[in-house]
GROMACS .gro file of C-alpha atoms in nm:
model
  407
    1MET     CA    1  -6.052   7.565  -7.549
    2TRP     CA    2  -6.014   7.260  -7.325
    3ALA     CA    3  -5.746   7.430  -7.117
    4ILE     CA    4  -5.992   7.673  -6.957
    5PHE     CA    5  -6.166   7.390  -6.768
    6PRO     CA    6  -6.032   7.259  -6.435
    7ASN     CA    7  -5.856   6.923  -6.447
    8HIS     CA    8  -6.106   6.754  -6.214
    9ILE     CA    9  -6.382   6.782  -6.476
   10PHE     CA   10  -6.202   6.517  -6.680
   11ALA     CA   11  -6.092   6.301  -6.387
   12LYS     CA   12  -6.248   5.956  -6.398
   13ASN     CA   13  -6.168   5.870  -6.038
   14SER     CA   14  -6.098   6.046  -5.708
   15ILE     CA   15  -5.935   5.980  -5.373
   16GLU     CA   16  -6.198   5.960  -5.098
   17SER     CA   17  -5.951   5.920  -4.813
   18ALA     CA   18  -5.574   5.902  -4.763
   19ARG     CA   19  -5.433   5.740  -4.448
   20VAL     CA   20  -5.089   5.668  -4.303
   21TRP     CA   21  -5.011   5.405  -4.038
   22PRO     CA   22  -4.651   5.446  -3.915
   23ALA     CA   23  -4.483   5.178  -3.705
   24ARG     CA   24  -4.133   5.043  -3.643
   25GLU     CA   25  -4.220   4.722  -3.826
   26TYR     CA   26  -4.347   4.900  -4.137
   27THR     CA   27  -4.539   5.207  -4.255
   28ARG     CA   28  -4.859   5.171  -4.453
   29VAL     CA   29  -5.004   5.435  -4.684
   30THR     CA   30  -5.360   5.375  -4.803
   31LEU     CA   31  -5.540   5.560  -5.082
   32GLU     CA   32  -5.913   5.491  -5.088
   33SER     CA   33  -6.112   5.562  -5.403
   34LEU     CA   34  -6.446   5.509  -5.574
   35LYS     CA   35  -6.291   5.288  -5.842
   36PRO     CA   36  -5.971   5.082  -5.871
   37ILE     CA   37  -5.666   5.308  -5.907
   38SER     CA   38  -5.464   5.268  -6.223
   39ASN     CA   39  -5.100   5.344  -6.139
   40ASP     CA   40  -4.734   5.305  -6.231
   41GLN     CA   41  -4.441   5.296  -5.988
   42MET     CA   42  -4.066   5.339  -5.995
   43ILE     CA   43  -3.793   5.350  -5.732
   44LEU     CA   44  -3.525   5.619  -5.753
   45LYS     CA   45  -3.193   5.659  -5.569
   46ASN     CA   46  -2.999   5.948  -5.414
   47PRO     CA   47  -3.214   6.007  -5.224
   48ASP     CA   48  -3.413   5.684  -5.191
   49ARG     CA   49  -3.770   5.751  -5.299
   50LEU     CA   50  -4.074   5.580  -5.443
   51VAL     CA   51  -4.266   5.749  -5.725
   52ILE     CA   52  -4.627   5.651  -5.791
   53ASP     CA   53  -4.817   5.794  -6.087
   54LEU     CA   54  -5.195   5.783  -6.039
   55HIS     CA   55  -5.381   5.784  -6.369
   56ASP     CA   56  -5.704   5.980  -6.415
   57ILE     CA   57  -5.708   6.084  -6.048
   58GLU     CA   58  -5.826   6.427  -5.943
   59LEU     CA   59  -5.577   6.625  -5.734
   60ASN     CA   60  -5.824   6.702  -5.456
   61ASP     CA   61  -5.772   6.806  -5.093
   62ASP     CA   62  -5.774   6.446  -4.966
   63LEU     CA   63  -5.478   6.364  -5.189
   64LYS     CA   64  -5.297   6.694  -5.132
   65ASN     CA   65  -5.322   6.658  -4.754
   66LEU     CA   66  -5.143   6.323  -4.764
   67SER     CA   67  -4.814   6.509  -4.722
   68THR     CA   68  -4.929   6.654  -4.389
   69LYS     CA   69  -4.992   6.308  -4.241
   70ILE     CA   70  -4.627   6.204  -4.224
   71LEU     CA   71  -4.498   6.232  -3.869
   72SER     CA   72  -4.142   6.342  -3.796
   73SER     CA   73  -4.115   6.023  -3.588
   74ASP     CA   74  -4.208   5.795  -3.879
   75PRO     CA   75  -3.919   5.544  -3.892
   76ASN     CA   76  -3.958   5.460  -4.261
   77ILE     CA   77  -4.087   5.761  -4.454
   78LYS     CA   78  -3.923   6.103  -4.444
   79GLN     CA   79  -4.185   6.296  -4.638
   80ILE     CA   80  -4.445   6.274  -4.916
   81ARG     CA   81  -4.493   6.519  -5.200
   82VAL     CA   82  -4.803   6.528  -5.420
   83ALA     CA   83  -4.845   6.726  -5.743
   84LYS     CA   84  -5.011   6.720  -6.083
   85PHE     CA   85  -4.764   6.563  -6.327
   86ASN     CA   86  -4.975   6.626  -6.635
   87SER     CA   87  -5.341   6.658  -6.726
   88GLN     CA   88  -5.403   6.285  -6.669
   89VAL     CA   89  -5.155   6.194  -6.397
   90SER     CA   90  -5.121   6.291  -6.031
   91ARG     CA   91  -4.775   6.205  -5.897
   92VAL     CA   92  -4.702   6.092  -5.541
   93VAL     CA   93  -4.336   6.094  -5.434
   94ILE     CA   94  -4.256   5.909  -5.112
   95GLU     CA   95  -3.911   5.999  -4.981
   96LEU     CA   96  -3.770   5.711  -4.777
   97ARG     CA   97  -3.543   5.732  -4.475
   98ALA     CA   98  -3.332   5.446  -4.611
   99GLU     CA   99  -3.331   5.176  -4.874
  100SER     CA  100  -3.655   4.988  -4.816
  101LYS     CA  101  -3.860   4.692  -4.928
  102ILE     CA  102  -4.177   4.813  -5.102
  103ASN     CA  103  -4.498   4.616  -5.137
  104ILE     CA  104  -4.783   4.773  -5.340
  105PHE     CA  105  -5.119   4.605  -5.400
  106SER     CA  106  -5.486   4.682  -5.458
  107LEU     CA  107  -5.783   4.577  -5.247
  108LYS     CA  108  -6.146   4.542  -5.341
  109PRO     CA  109  -6.419   4.695  -5.121
  110ALA     CA  110  -6.448   4.522  -4.782
  111GLY     CA  111  -6.555   4.603  -4.427
  112GLY     CA  112  -6.697   4.944  -4.510
  113TYR     CA  113  -6.396   5.047  -4.720
  114LYS     CA  114  -6.406   5.124  -5.093
  115HIS     CA  115  -6.132   5.036  -5.342
  116ARG     CA  116  -5.787   5.084  -5.194
  117LEU     CA  117  -5.432   5.116  -5.317
  118VAL     CA  118  -5.198   5.005  -5.039
  119ILE     CA  119  -4.828   5.096  -5.016
  120ASP     CA  120  -4.629   4.913  -4.747
  121VAL     CA  121  -4.278   5.041  -4.673
  122TYR     CA  122  -4.066   4.788  -4.483
  123PRO     CA  123  -3.717   4.854  -4.345
  124ARG     CA  124  -3.448   4.640  -4.504
  125VAL     CA  125  -3.358   4.509  -4.158
  126ASP     CA  126  -3.636   4.279  -4.038
  127GLU     CA  127  -3.699   4.369  -3.673
  128LEU     CA  128  -3.830   4.023  -3.590
  129MET     CA  129  -3.544   3.835  -3.754
  130ALA     CA  130  -3.294   4.071  -3.590
  131LEU     CA  131  -3.442   3.972  -3.254
  132VAL     CA  132  -3.417   3.602  -3.342
  133GLN     CA  133  -3.058   3.639  -3.463
  134ASP     CA  134  -2.964   3.838  -3.153
  135LYS     CA  135  -3.107   3.561  -2.934
  136GLU     CA  136  -2.916   3.296  -3.128
  137LYS     CA  137  -2.596   3.501  -3.101
  138LYS     CA  138  -2.637   3.530  -2.725
  139ASP     CA  139  -2.696   3.156  -2.697
  140ILE     CA  140  -2.371   3.090  -2.886
  141THR     CA  141  -2.158   3.338  -2.692
  142ALA     CA  142  -2.304   3.261  -2.348
  143PRO     CA  143  -2.056   3.135  -2.082
  144LYS     CA  144  -2.016   2.759  -2.084
  145LYS     CA  145  -2.139   2.730  -1.727
  146GLU     CA  146  -2.480   2.843  -1.851
  147ILE     CA  147  -2.508   2.572  -2.117
  148ILE     CA  148  -2.612   2.222  -2.016
  149LEU     CA  149  -2.373   1.997  -2.209
  150SER     CA  150  -2.258   1.755  -1.940
  151SER     CA  151  -2.357   1.392  -1.922
  152PRO     CA  152  -2.497   1.261  -1.590
  153SER     CA  153  -2.157   1.112  -1.493
  154GLU     CA  154  -1.977   1.440  -1.564
  155THR     CA  155  -2.229   1.624  -1.355
  156LYS     CA  156  -2.151   1.394  -1.060
  157LYS     CA  157  -1.781   1.466  -1.099
  158GLU     CA  158  -1.847   1.840  -1.094
  159LYS     CA  159  -2.051   1.804  -0.777
  160ALA     CA  160  -1.779   1.598  -0.612
  161LEU     CA  161  -1.526   1.874  -0.677
  162GLN     CA  162  -1.739   2.137  -0.510
  163GLU     CA  163  -1.654   2.198  -0.145
  164ALA     CA  164  -1.983   2.373  -0.069
  165PRO     CA  165  -2.337   2.352  -0.204
  166SER     CA  166  -2.406   2.565  -0.513
  167SER     CA  167  -2.543   2.909  -0.433
  168GLN     CA  168  -2.853   3.047  -0.602
  169SER     CA  169  -2.630   3.275  -0.811
  170ASN     CA  170  -2.450   2.972  -0.962
  171LYS     CA  171  -2.770   2.790  -1.052
  172ILE     CA  172  -2.780   2.692  -1.418
  173PRO     CA  173  -3.067   2.887  -1.575
  174THR     CA  174  -3.340   2.697  -1.750
  175LYS     CA  175  -3.490   2.790  -2.085
  176LYS     CA  176  -3.762   3.048  -2.048
  177ILE     CA  177  -4.110   2.956  -2.164
  178VAL     CA  178  -4.206   3.191  -2.448
  179ILE     CA  179  -4.563   3.319  -2.463
  180ALA     CA  180  -4.677   3.499  -2.778
  181ILE     CA  181  -4.943   3.762  -2.710
  182ASP     CA  182  -5.152   3.864  -3.008
  183ALA     CA  183  -5.336   4.196  -2.982
  184GLY     CA  184  -5.628   4.151  -3.220
  185HIS     CA  185  -5.678   4.378  -3.522
  186GLY     CA  186  -5.476   4.699  -3.577
  187GLY     CA  187  -5.418   4.971  -3.834
  188GLU     CA  188  -5.682   4.967  -4.109
  189ASP     CA  189  -5.858   4.686  -3.927
  190SER     CA  190  -6.008   4.856  -3.620
  191GLY     CA  191  -6.214   4.552  -3.518
  192ALA     CA  192  -6.543   4.600  -3.336
  193ARG     CA  193  -6.664   4.947  -3.232
  194GLY     CA  194  -6.820   5.003  -2.890
  195ALA     CA  195  -7.143   5.184  -2.813
  196SER     CA  196  -6.940   5.490  -2.706
  197GLY     CA  197  -6.699   5.471  -2.997
  198SER     CA  198  -6.421   5.260  -2.840
  199LEU     CA  199  -6.217   5.061  -3.092
  200GLU     CA  200  -6.135   4.698  -3.029
  201LYS     CA  201  -5.783   4.735  -3.169
  202ASN     CA  202  -5.692   4.990  -2.899
  203ILE     CA  203  -5.833   4.789  -2.611
  204THR     CA  204  -5.667   4.466  -2.721
  205LEU     CA  205  -5.327   4.635  -2.753
  206SER     CA  206  -5.357   4.790  -2.408
  207ILE     CA  207  -5.447   4.456  -2.247
  208ALA     CA  208  -5.173   4.276  -2.442
  209ARG     CA  209  -4.910   4.521  -2.318
  210LYS     CA  210  -5.026   4.473  -1.959
  211LEU     CA  211  -5.019   4.095  -2.001
  212LYS     CA  212  -4.666   4.115  -2.140
  213LYS     CA  213  -4.557   4.317  -1.837
  214GLU     CA  214  -4.706   4.059  -1.599
  215ILE     CA  215  -4.540   3.772  -1.786
  216ASP     CA  216  -4.199   3.937  -1.802
  217ASN     CA  217  -4.206   3.985  -1.424
  218ASP     CA  218  -4.178   3.607  -1.393
  219GLU     CA  219  -3.819   3.486  -1.427
  220GLN     CA  220  -3.930   3.163  -1.593
  221LEU     CA  221  -4.140   3.329  -1.863
  222ARG     CA  222  -4.084   3.559  -2.158
  223ALA     CA  223  -4.353   3.741  -2.356
  224VAL     CA  224  -4.344   3.856  -2.719
  225LEU     CA  225  -4.607   4.070  -2.893
  226THR     CA  226  -4.724   4.002  -3.248
  227ARG     CA  227  -4.782   4.377  -3.276
  228ASP     CA  228  -4.667   4.648  -3.036
  229ASP     CA  229  -4.830   4.946  -3.205
  230ASP     CA  230  -5.130   5.046  -3.417
  231TYR     CA  231  -5.057   4.866  -3.744
  232PHE     CA  232  -5.207   4.577  -3.935
  233VAL     CA  233  -5.062   4.226  -3.917
  234PRO     CA  234  -5.211   3.955  -4.143
  235LEU     CA  235  -5.355   3.657  -3.961
  236HIS     CA  236  -5.096   3.418  -4.103
  237GLY     CA  237  -4.823   3.667  -4.007
  238ARG     CA  238  -4.921   3.646  -3.642
  239VAL     CA  239  -4.880   3.268  -3.649
  240ILE     CA  240  -4.548   3.288  -3.830
  241LYS     CA  241  -4.411   3.544  -3.583
  242ALA     CA  242  -4.496   3.316  -3.293
  243ARG     CA  243  -4.328   3.018  -3.462
  244LYS     CA  244  -4.014   3.214  -3.557
  245LEU     CA  245  -3.972   3.318  -3.196
  246LYS     CA  246  -4.026   2.955  -3.089
  247ALA     CA  247  -4.327   3.038  -2.876
  248ASP     CA  248  -4.458   2.766  -2.646
  249ILE     CA  249  -4.804   2.923  -2.612
  250PHE     CA  250  -5.009   3.163  -2.825
  251VAL     CA  251  -5.280   3.386  -2.674
  252SER     CA  252  -5.488   3.616  -2.896
  253ILE     CA  253  -5.670   3.900  -2.718
  254HIS     CA  254  -6.005   4.028  -2.852
  255ALA     CA  255  -6.324   4.207  -2.747
  256ASP     CA  256  -6.652   4.057  -2.864
  257ALA     CA  257  -6.943   4.237  -3.034
  258PHE     CA  258  -7.299   4.154  -3.126
  259THR     CA  259  -7.605   4.328  -3.267
  260ASN     CA  260  -7.782   4.290  -2.932
  261PRO     CA  261  -7.625   4.536  -2.682
  262ASP     CA  262  -7.733   4.311  -2.393
  263ALA     CA  263  -7.496   4.032  -2.499
  264LYS     CA  264  -7.226   4.004  -2.233
  265GLY     CA  265  -6.955   3.791  -2.082
  266SER     CA  266  -6.608   3.653  -2.150
  267SER     CA  267  -6.530   3.360  -2.380
  268VAL     CA  268  -6.231   3.146  -2.470
  269PHE     CA  269  -6.190   2.972  -2.806
  270ALA     CA  270  -5.963   2.703  -2.944
  271LEU     CA  271  -5.930   2.581  -3.301
  272SER     CA  272  -6.178   2.328  -3.433
  273GLU     CA  273  -6.064   2.056  -3.671
  274SER     CA  274  -6.405   2.064  -3.837
  275GLY     CA  275  -6.726   2.249  -3.768
  276ALA     CA  276  -6.780   2.458  -3.456
  277THR     CA  277  -6.921   2.400  -3.111
  278SER     CA  278  -7.199   2.655  -3.161
  279ALA     CA  279  -7.354   2.878  -3.424
  280SER     CA  280  -7.217   3.186  -3.244
  281ALA     CA  281  -6.864   3.041  -3.255
  282ARG     CA  282  -6.893   2.990  -3.630
  283TYR     CA  283  -7.029   3.342  -3.676
  284LEU     CA  284  -6.750   3.492  -3.469
  285ALA     CA  285  -6.478   3.295  -3.648
  286ASN     CA  286  -6.607   3.407  -3.988
  287LYS     CA  287  -6.613   3.768  -3.868
  288GLU     CA  288  -6.260   3.755  -3.727
  289ASN     CA  289  -6.124   3.575  -4.033
  290GLU     CA  290  -6.239   3.867  -4.247
  291SER     CA  291  -5.960   4.076  -4.093
  292ASP     CA  292  -5.728   4.000  -4.383
  293LEU     CA  293  -5.987   4.135  -4.628
  294ILE     CA  294  -6.020   4.455  -4.424
  295GLY     CA  295  -5.655   4.504  -4.334
  296GLY     CA  296  -5.533   4.395  -4.675
  297VAL     CA  297  -5.301   4.108  -4.762
  298SER     CA  298  -5.075   4.087  -5.064
  299LEU     CA  299  -5.085   3.739  -5.216
  300ASP     CA  300  -4.777   3.760  -5.436
  301ASP     CA  301  -4.515   3.674  -5.177
  302LYS     CA  302  -4.656   3.373  -4.995
  303ASP     CA  303  -4.432   3.072  -4.940
  304PRO     CA  304  -4.606   2.750  -5.059
  305MET     CA  305  -4.475   2.569  -4.752
  306LEU     CA  306  -4.630   2.836  -4.533
  307ALA     CA  307  -4.965   2.784  -4.703
  308LYS     CA  308  -4.936   2.410  -4.647
  309THR     CA  309  -4.859   2.464  -4.279
  310LEU     CA  310  -5.150   2.697  -4.227
  311LEU     CA  311  -5.398   2.477  -4.410
  312ASP     CA  312  -5.289   2.155  -4.241
  313LEU     CA  313  -5.554   2.074  -3.984
  314SER     CA  314  -5.412   1.736  -3.882
  315GLN     CA  315  -5.306   1.877  -3.545
  316SER     CA  316  -5.527   1.696  -3.297
  317ALA     CA  317  -5.271   1.688  -3.017
  318THR     CA  318  -5.214   2.062  -3.034
  319ILE     CA  319  -5.587   2.130  -3.040
  320ASN     CA  320  -5.635   1.913  -2.733
  321ASP     CA  321  -5.364   2.107  -2.551
  322SER     CA  322  -5.527   2.433  -2.664
  323VAL     CA  323  -5.859   2.326  -2.511
  324LYS     CA  324  -5.683   2.240  -2.183
  325LEU     CA  325  -5.511   2.578  -2.181
  326GLY     CA  326  -5.842   2.747  -2.261
  327ASN     CA  327  -6.018   2.577  -1.971
  328PHE     CA  328  -5.762   2.701  -1.720
  329VAL     CA  329  -5.789   3.058  -1.853
  330LEU     CA  330  -6.170   3.043  -1.866
  331ASP     CA  331  -6.182   2.933  -1.501
  332GLN     CA  332  -5.985   3.242  -1.405
  333LEU     CA  333  -6.205   3.476  -1.612
  334ARG     CA  334  -6.504   3.330  -1.429
  335ASP     CA  335  -6.376   3.500  -1.113
  336ILE     CA  336  -6.379   3.851  -1.260
  337ASN     CA  337  -6.661   3.857  -1.516
  338ASP     CA  338  -6.971   3.677  -1.636
  339LEU     CA  339  -6.902   3.403  -1.887
  340HIS     CA  340  -7.077   3.415  -2.222
  341LYS     CA  341  -7.025   3.039  -2.250
  342SER     CA  342  -6.928   2.816  -1.959
  343ASN     CA  343  -6.701   2.597  -2.170
  344VAL     CA  344  -6.419   2.650  -2.419
  345GLU     CA  345  -6.569   2.679  -2.767
  346GLN     CA  346  -6.402   2.569  -3.088
  347ALA     CA  347  -6.419   2.726  -3.433
  348GLY     CA  348  -6.207   2.781  -3.744
  349PHE     CA  349  -6.008   3.087  -3.639
  350ALA     CA  350  -5.722   3.140  -3.885
  351VAL     CA  351  -5.508   3.302  -3.618
  352LEU     CA  352  -5.512   2.978  -3.412
  353LYS     CA  353  -5.385   2.753  -3.693
  354SER     CA  354  -5.041   2.678  -3.560
  355PRO     CA  355  -4.978   2.303  -3.590
  356ASP     CA  356  -4.743   2.285  -3.292
  357ILE     CA  357  -4.826   2.569  -3.050
  358PRO     CA  358  -5.121   2.547  -2.808
  359SER     CA  359  -5.327   2.850  -2.908
  360ILE     CA  360  -5.634   3.022  -2.767
  361LEU     CA  361  -5.840   3.328  -2.848
  362VAL     CA  362  -5.975   3.523  -2.549
  363GLU     CA  363  -6.285   3.736  -2.598
  364THR     CA  364  -6.236   3.952  -2.288
  365ALA     CA  365  -6.592   4.097  -2.289
  366PHE     CA  366  -6.850   4.249  -2.524
  367ILE     CA  367  -6.740   4.591  -2.643
  368SER     CA  368  -7.091   4.631  -2.787
  369ASN     CA  369  -7.235   4.614  -2.434
  370PRO     CA  370  -7.218   4.967  -2.281
  371LYS     CA  371  -7.133   4.839  -1.931
  372GLU     CA  372  -6.866   4.599  -2.050
  373GLU     CA  373  -6.725   4.860  -2.287
  374GLN     CA  374  -6.674   5.084  -1.985
  375ILE     CA  375  -6.483   4.823  -1.784
  376LEU     CA  376  -6.276   4.723  -2.090
  377ASN     CA  377  -6.145   5.081  -2.103
  378ASN     CA  378  -6.060   5.080  -1.731
  379ASP     CA  379  -5.686   5.040  -1.663
  380GLU     CA  380  -5.740   4.864  -1.333
  381HIS     CA  381  -5.976   4.610  -1.488
  382GLN     CA  382  -5.731   4.553  -1.775
  383GLU     CA  383  -5.459   4.475  -1.521
  384ILE     CA  384  -5.689   4.232  -1.340
  385LEU     CA  385  -5.767   4.066  -1.674
  386ALA     CA  386  -5.397   4.032  -1.750
  387LYS     CA  387  -5.320   3.886  -1.406
  388ASN     CA  388  -5.599   3.629  -1.431
  389ILE     CA  389  -5.507   3.523  -1.785
  390LEU     CA  390  -5.151   3.468  -1.662
  391ILE     CA  391  -5.271   3.264  -1.362
  392GLY     CA  392  -5.463   3.040  -1.602
  393ILE     CA  393  -5.153   3.003  -1.822
  394LYS     CA  394  -4.938   2.911  -1.520
  395LYS     CA  395  -5.189   2.648  -1.406
  396TYR     CA  396  -5.179   2.497  -1.753
  397LEU     CA  397  -4.799   2.496  -1.753
  398SER     CA  398  -4.790   2.327  -1.413
  399SER     CA  399  -5.015   2.053  -1.545
  400ASN     CA  400  -4.822   2.002  -1.870
  401PRO     CA  401  -4.483   1.832  -1.823
  402ASN     CA  402  -4.409   1.842  -2.196
  403ILE     CA  403  -4.381   2.223  -2.192
  404ALA     CA  404  -4.299   2.309  -1.833
  405LYS     CA  405  -4.034   2.057  -1.726
  406ASN     CA  406  -3.881   2.309  -1.489
  407PHE     CA  407  -4.182   2.527  -1.415
   0.00000   0.00000   0.00000
C-alpha cells in the first residue's frame, strides 16, 4: 500500500540548492536545505571515493543535478553520482582524483543562506606548504656567492683580490620584500552586491591580480595571493598564509557598500586595539567579520596556538606601522578618487590580526554606488588603483628602515 506513493511524500527535508566551487587549493561542495542534514560518511579505496548518505532527503532535481556541476578541469573531484539508496536514504558518491583530505561540517543559516552541509576536498599535497618548501630548498641549494655569510674583514679580503669593480651581474642579491595581497571574500561568500549585480569577490580578485603583476615587475618585491581563484578562505587562514610565506606587508582588497547609494569614496583601515575610530568603521568591521559565518569554517581542526596568536591584541608596534602604511596608501588613493574618510580608520577586522605584519584593508570604492560600481569594473581604473596602492607601499618601505634596509 505504501509503495504506491512517491518517496518525496515521506521525505522530511529537501535540498534547496547544490553548489560546487572548484579550485587548485581545494574543492567545496555545498548542499543547502530547509533543515539540518542528517548524514553518514565513509571513505572507500580503489578508486578513491567519498560516500555520503543523506537521511530523509528527497531525491529532487537540485540534488540530481549535482553530478552535472563537476567540471572536467576540477583538480580534486573526478565525478559525483547521486541515487536513492533506499526509501529513507539518498546516496552521494564523490569520486576523487587522488587520495584526499576530507573535511565535512554543517552550518547554521547565515547571510541569506539556509542550513548547509559543506564538503571540502583538499589535495594531500598542500600547495602553500609546497611553495614554502620549494623556496627553502632553493635557499639551501643556491650558489654560495649568493649567500651573505662573510664577516666584514672577509669581505675586504674578497674586494682586495678583485682586479676590477664588481659588475651588476655579480651583485649579491638582497632578500625580496614579500607583500601578501588578500582578495576579499570568495566562493560562497560573494561579499557586497552592486546596484547592477556586480559581486565584490570578483572585483577584489581582479584588482588583486593586477596589483600582484605590478609588484612582481619590481625586482626588489614579491607578491603572494591569499586566494587566486573563486573559493572561500577563512579570515584566520588568510593571516596564516601570509605568515607562512613570511610576508612583510599584508594588504586586503575590498569594495565598500552601504544602504544609501550616494555613499562614495575610498577608505583605508588598520586594526584597532580597542574600539573603533568611527561608528561606520565598527559597522564595516562587524559586517566583514561575518564572512566566516557565510563562507563556513570548521572548528574541529584549529590549533590552540593559532587561536592565541589571533586573539592576542598586544601588538601596538605593528598597529602603528599599519597606520603609517595606510596613510601612504590613502594619500595615493586621494589622487584618483574621492575619499570617504580623510584619515586611516581603525576597527576590529579579523583579517588584520597579524601580530607581526603591518596590515591594512583597502576599501577601493563603494560598489553600492552606481557610478563607483562602474569604475570598479573598468580594467583601466583597476590598473590605476593597483599602481597607486603600490606607490603608497613603496613610500612606506622607503620610510621604514626596519623592513626596507636595501629598498
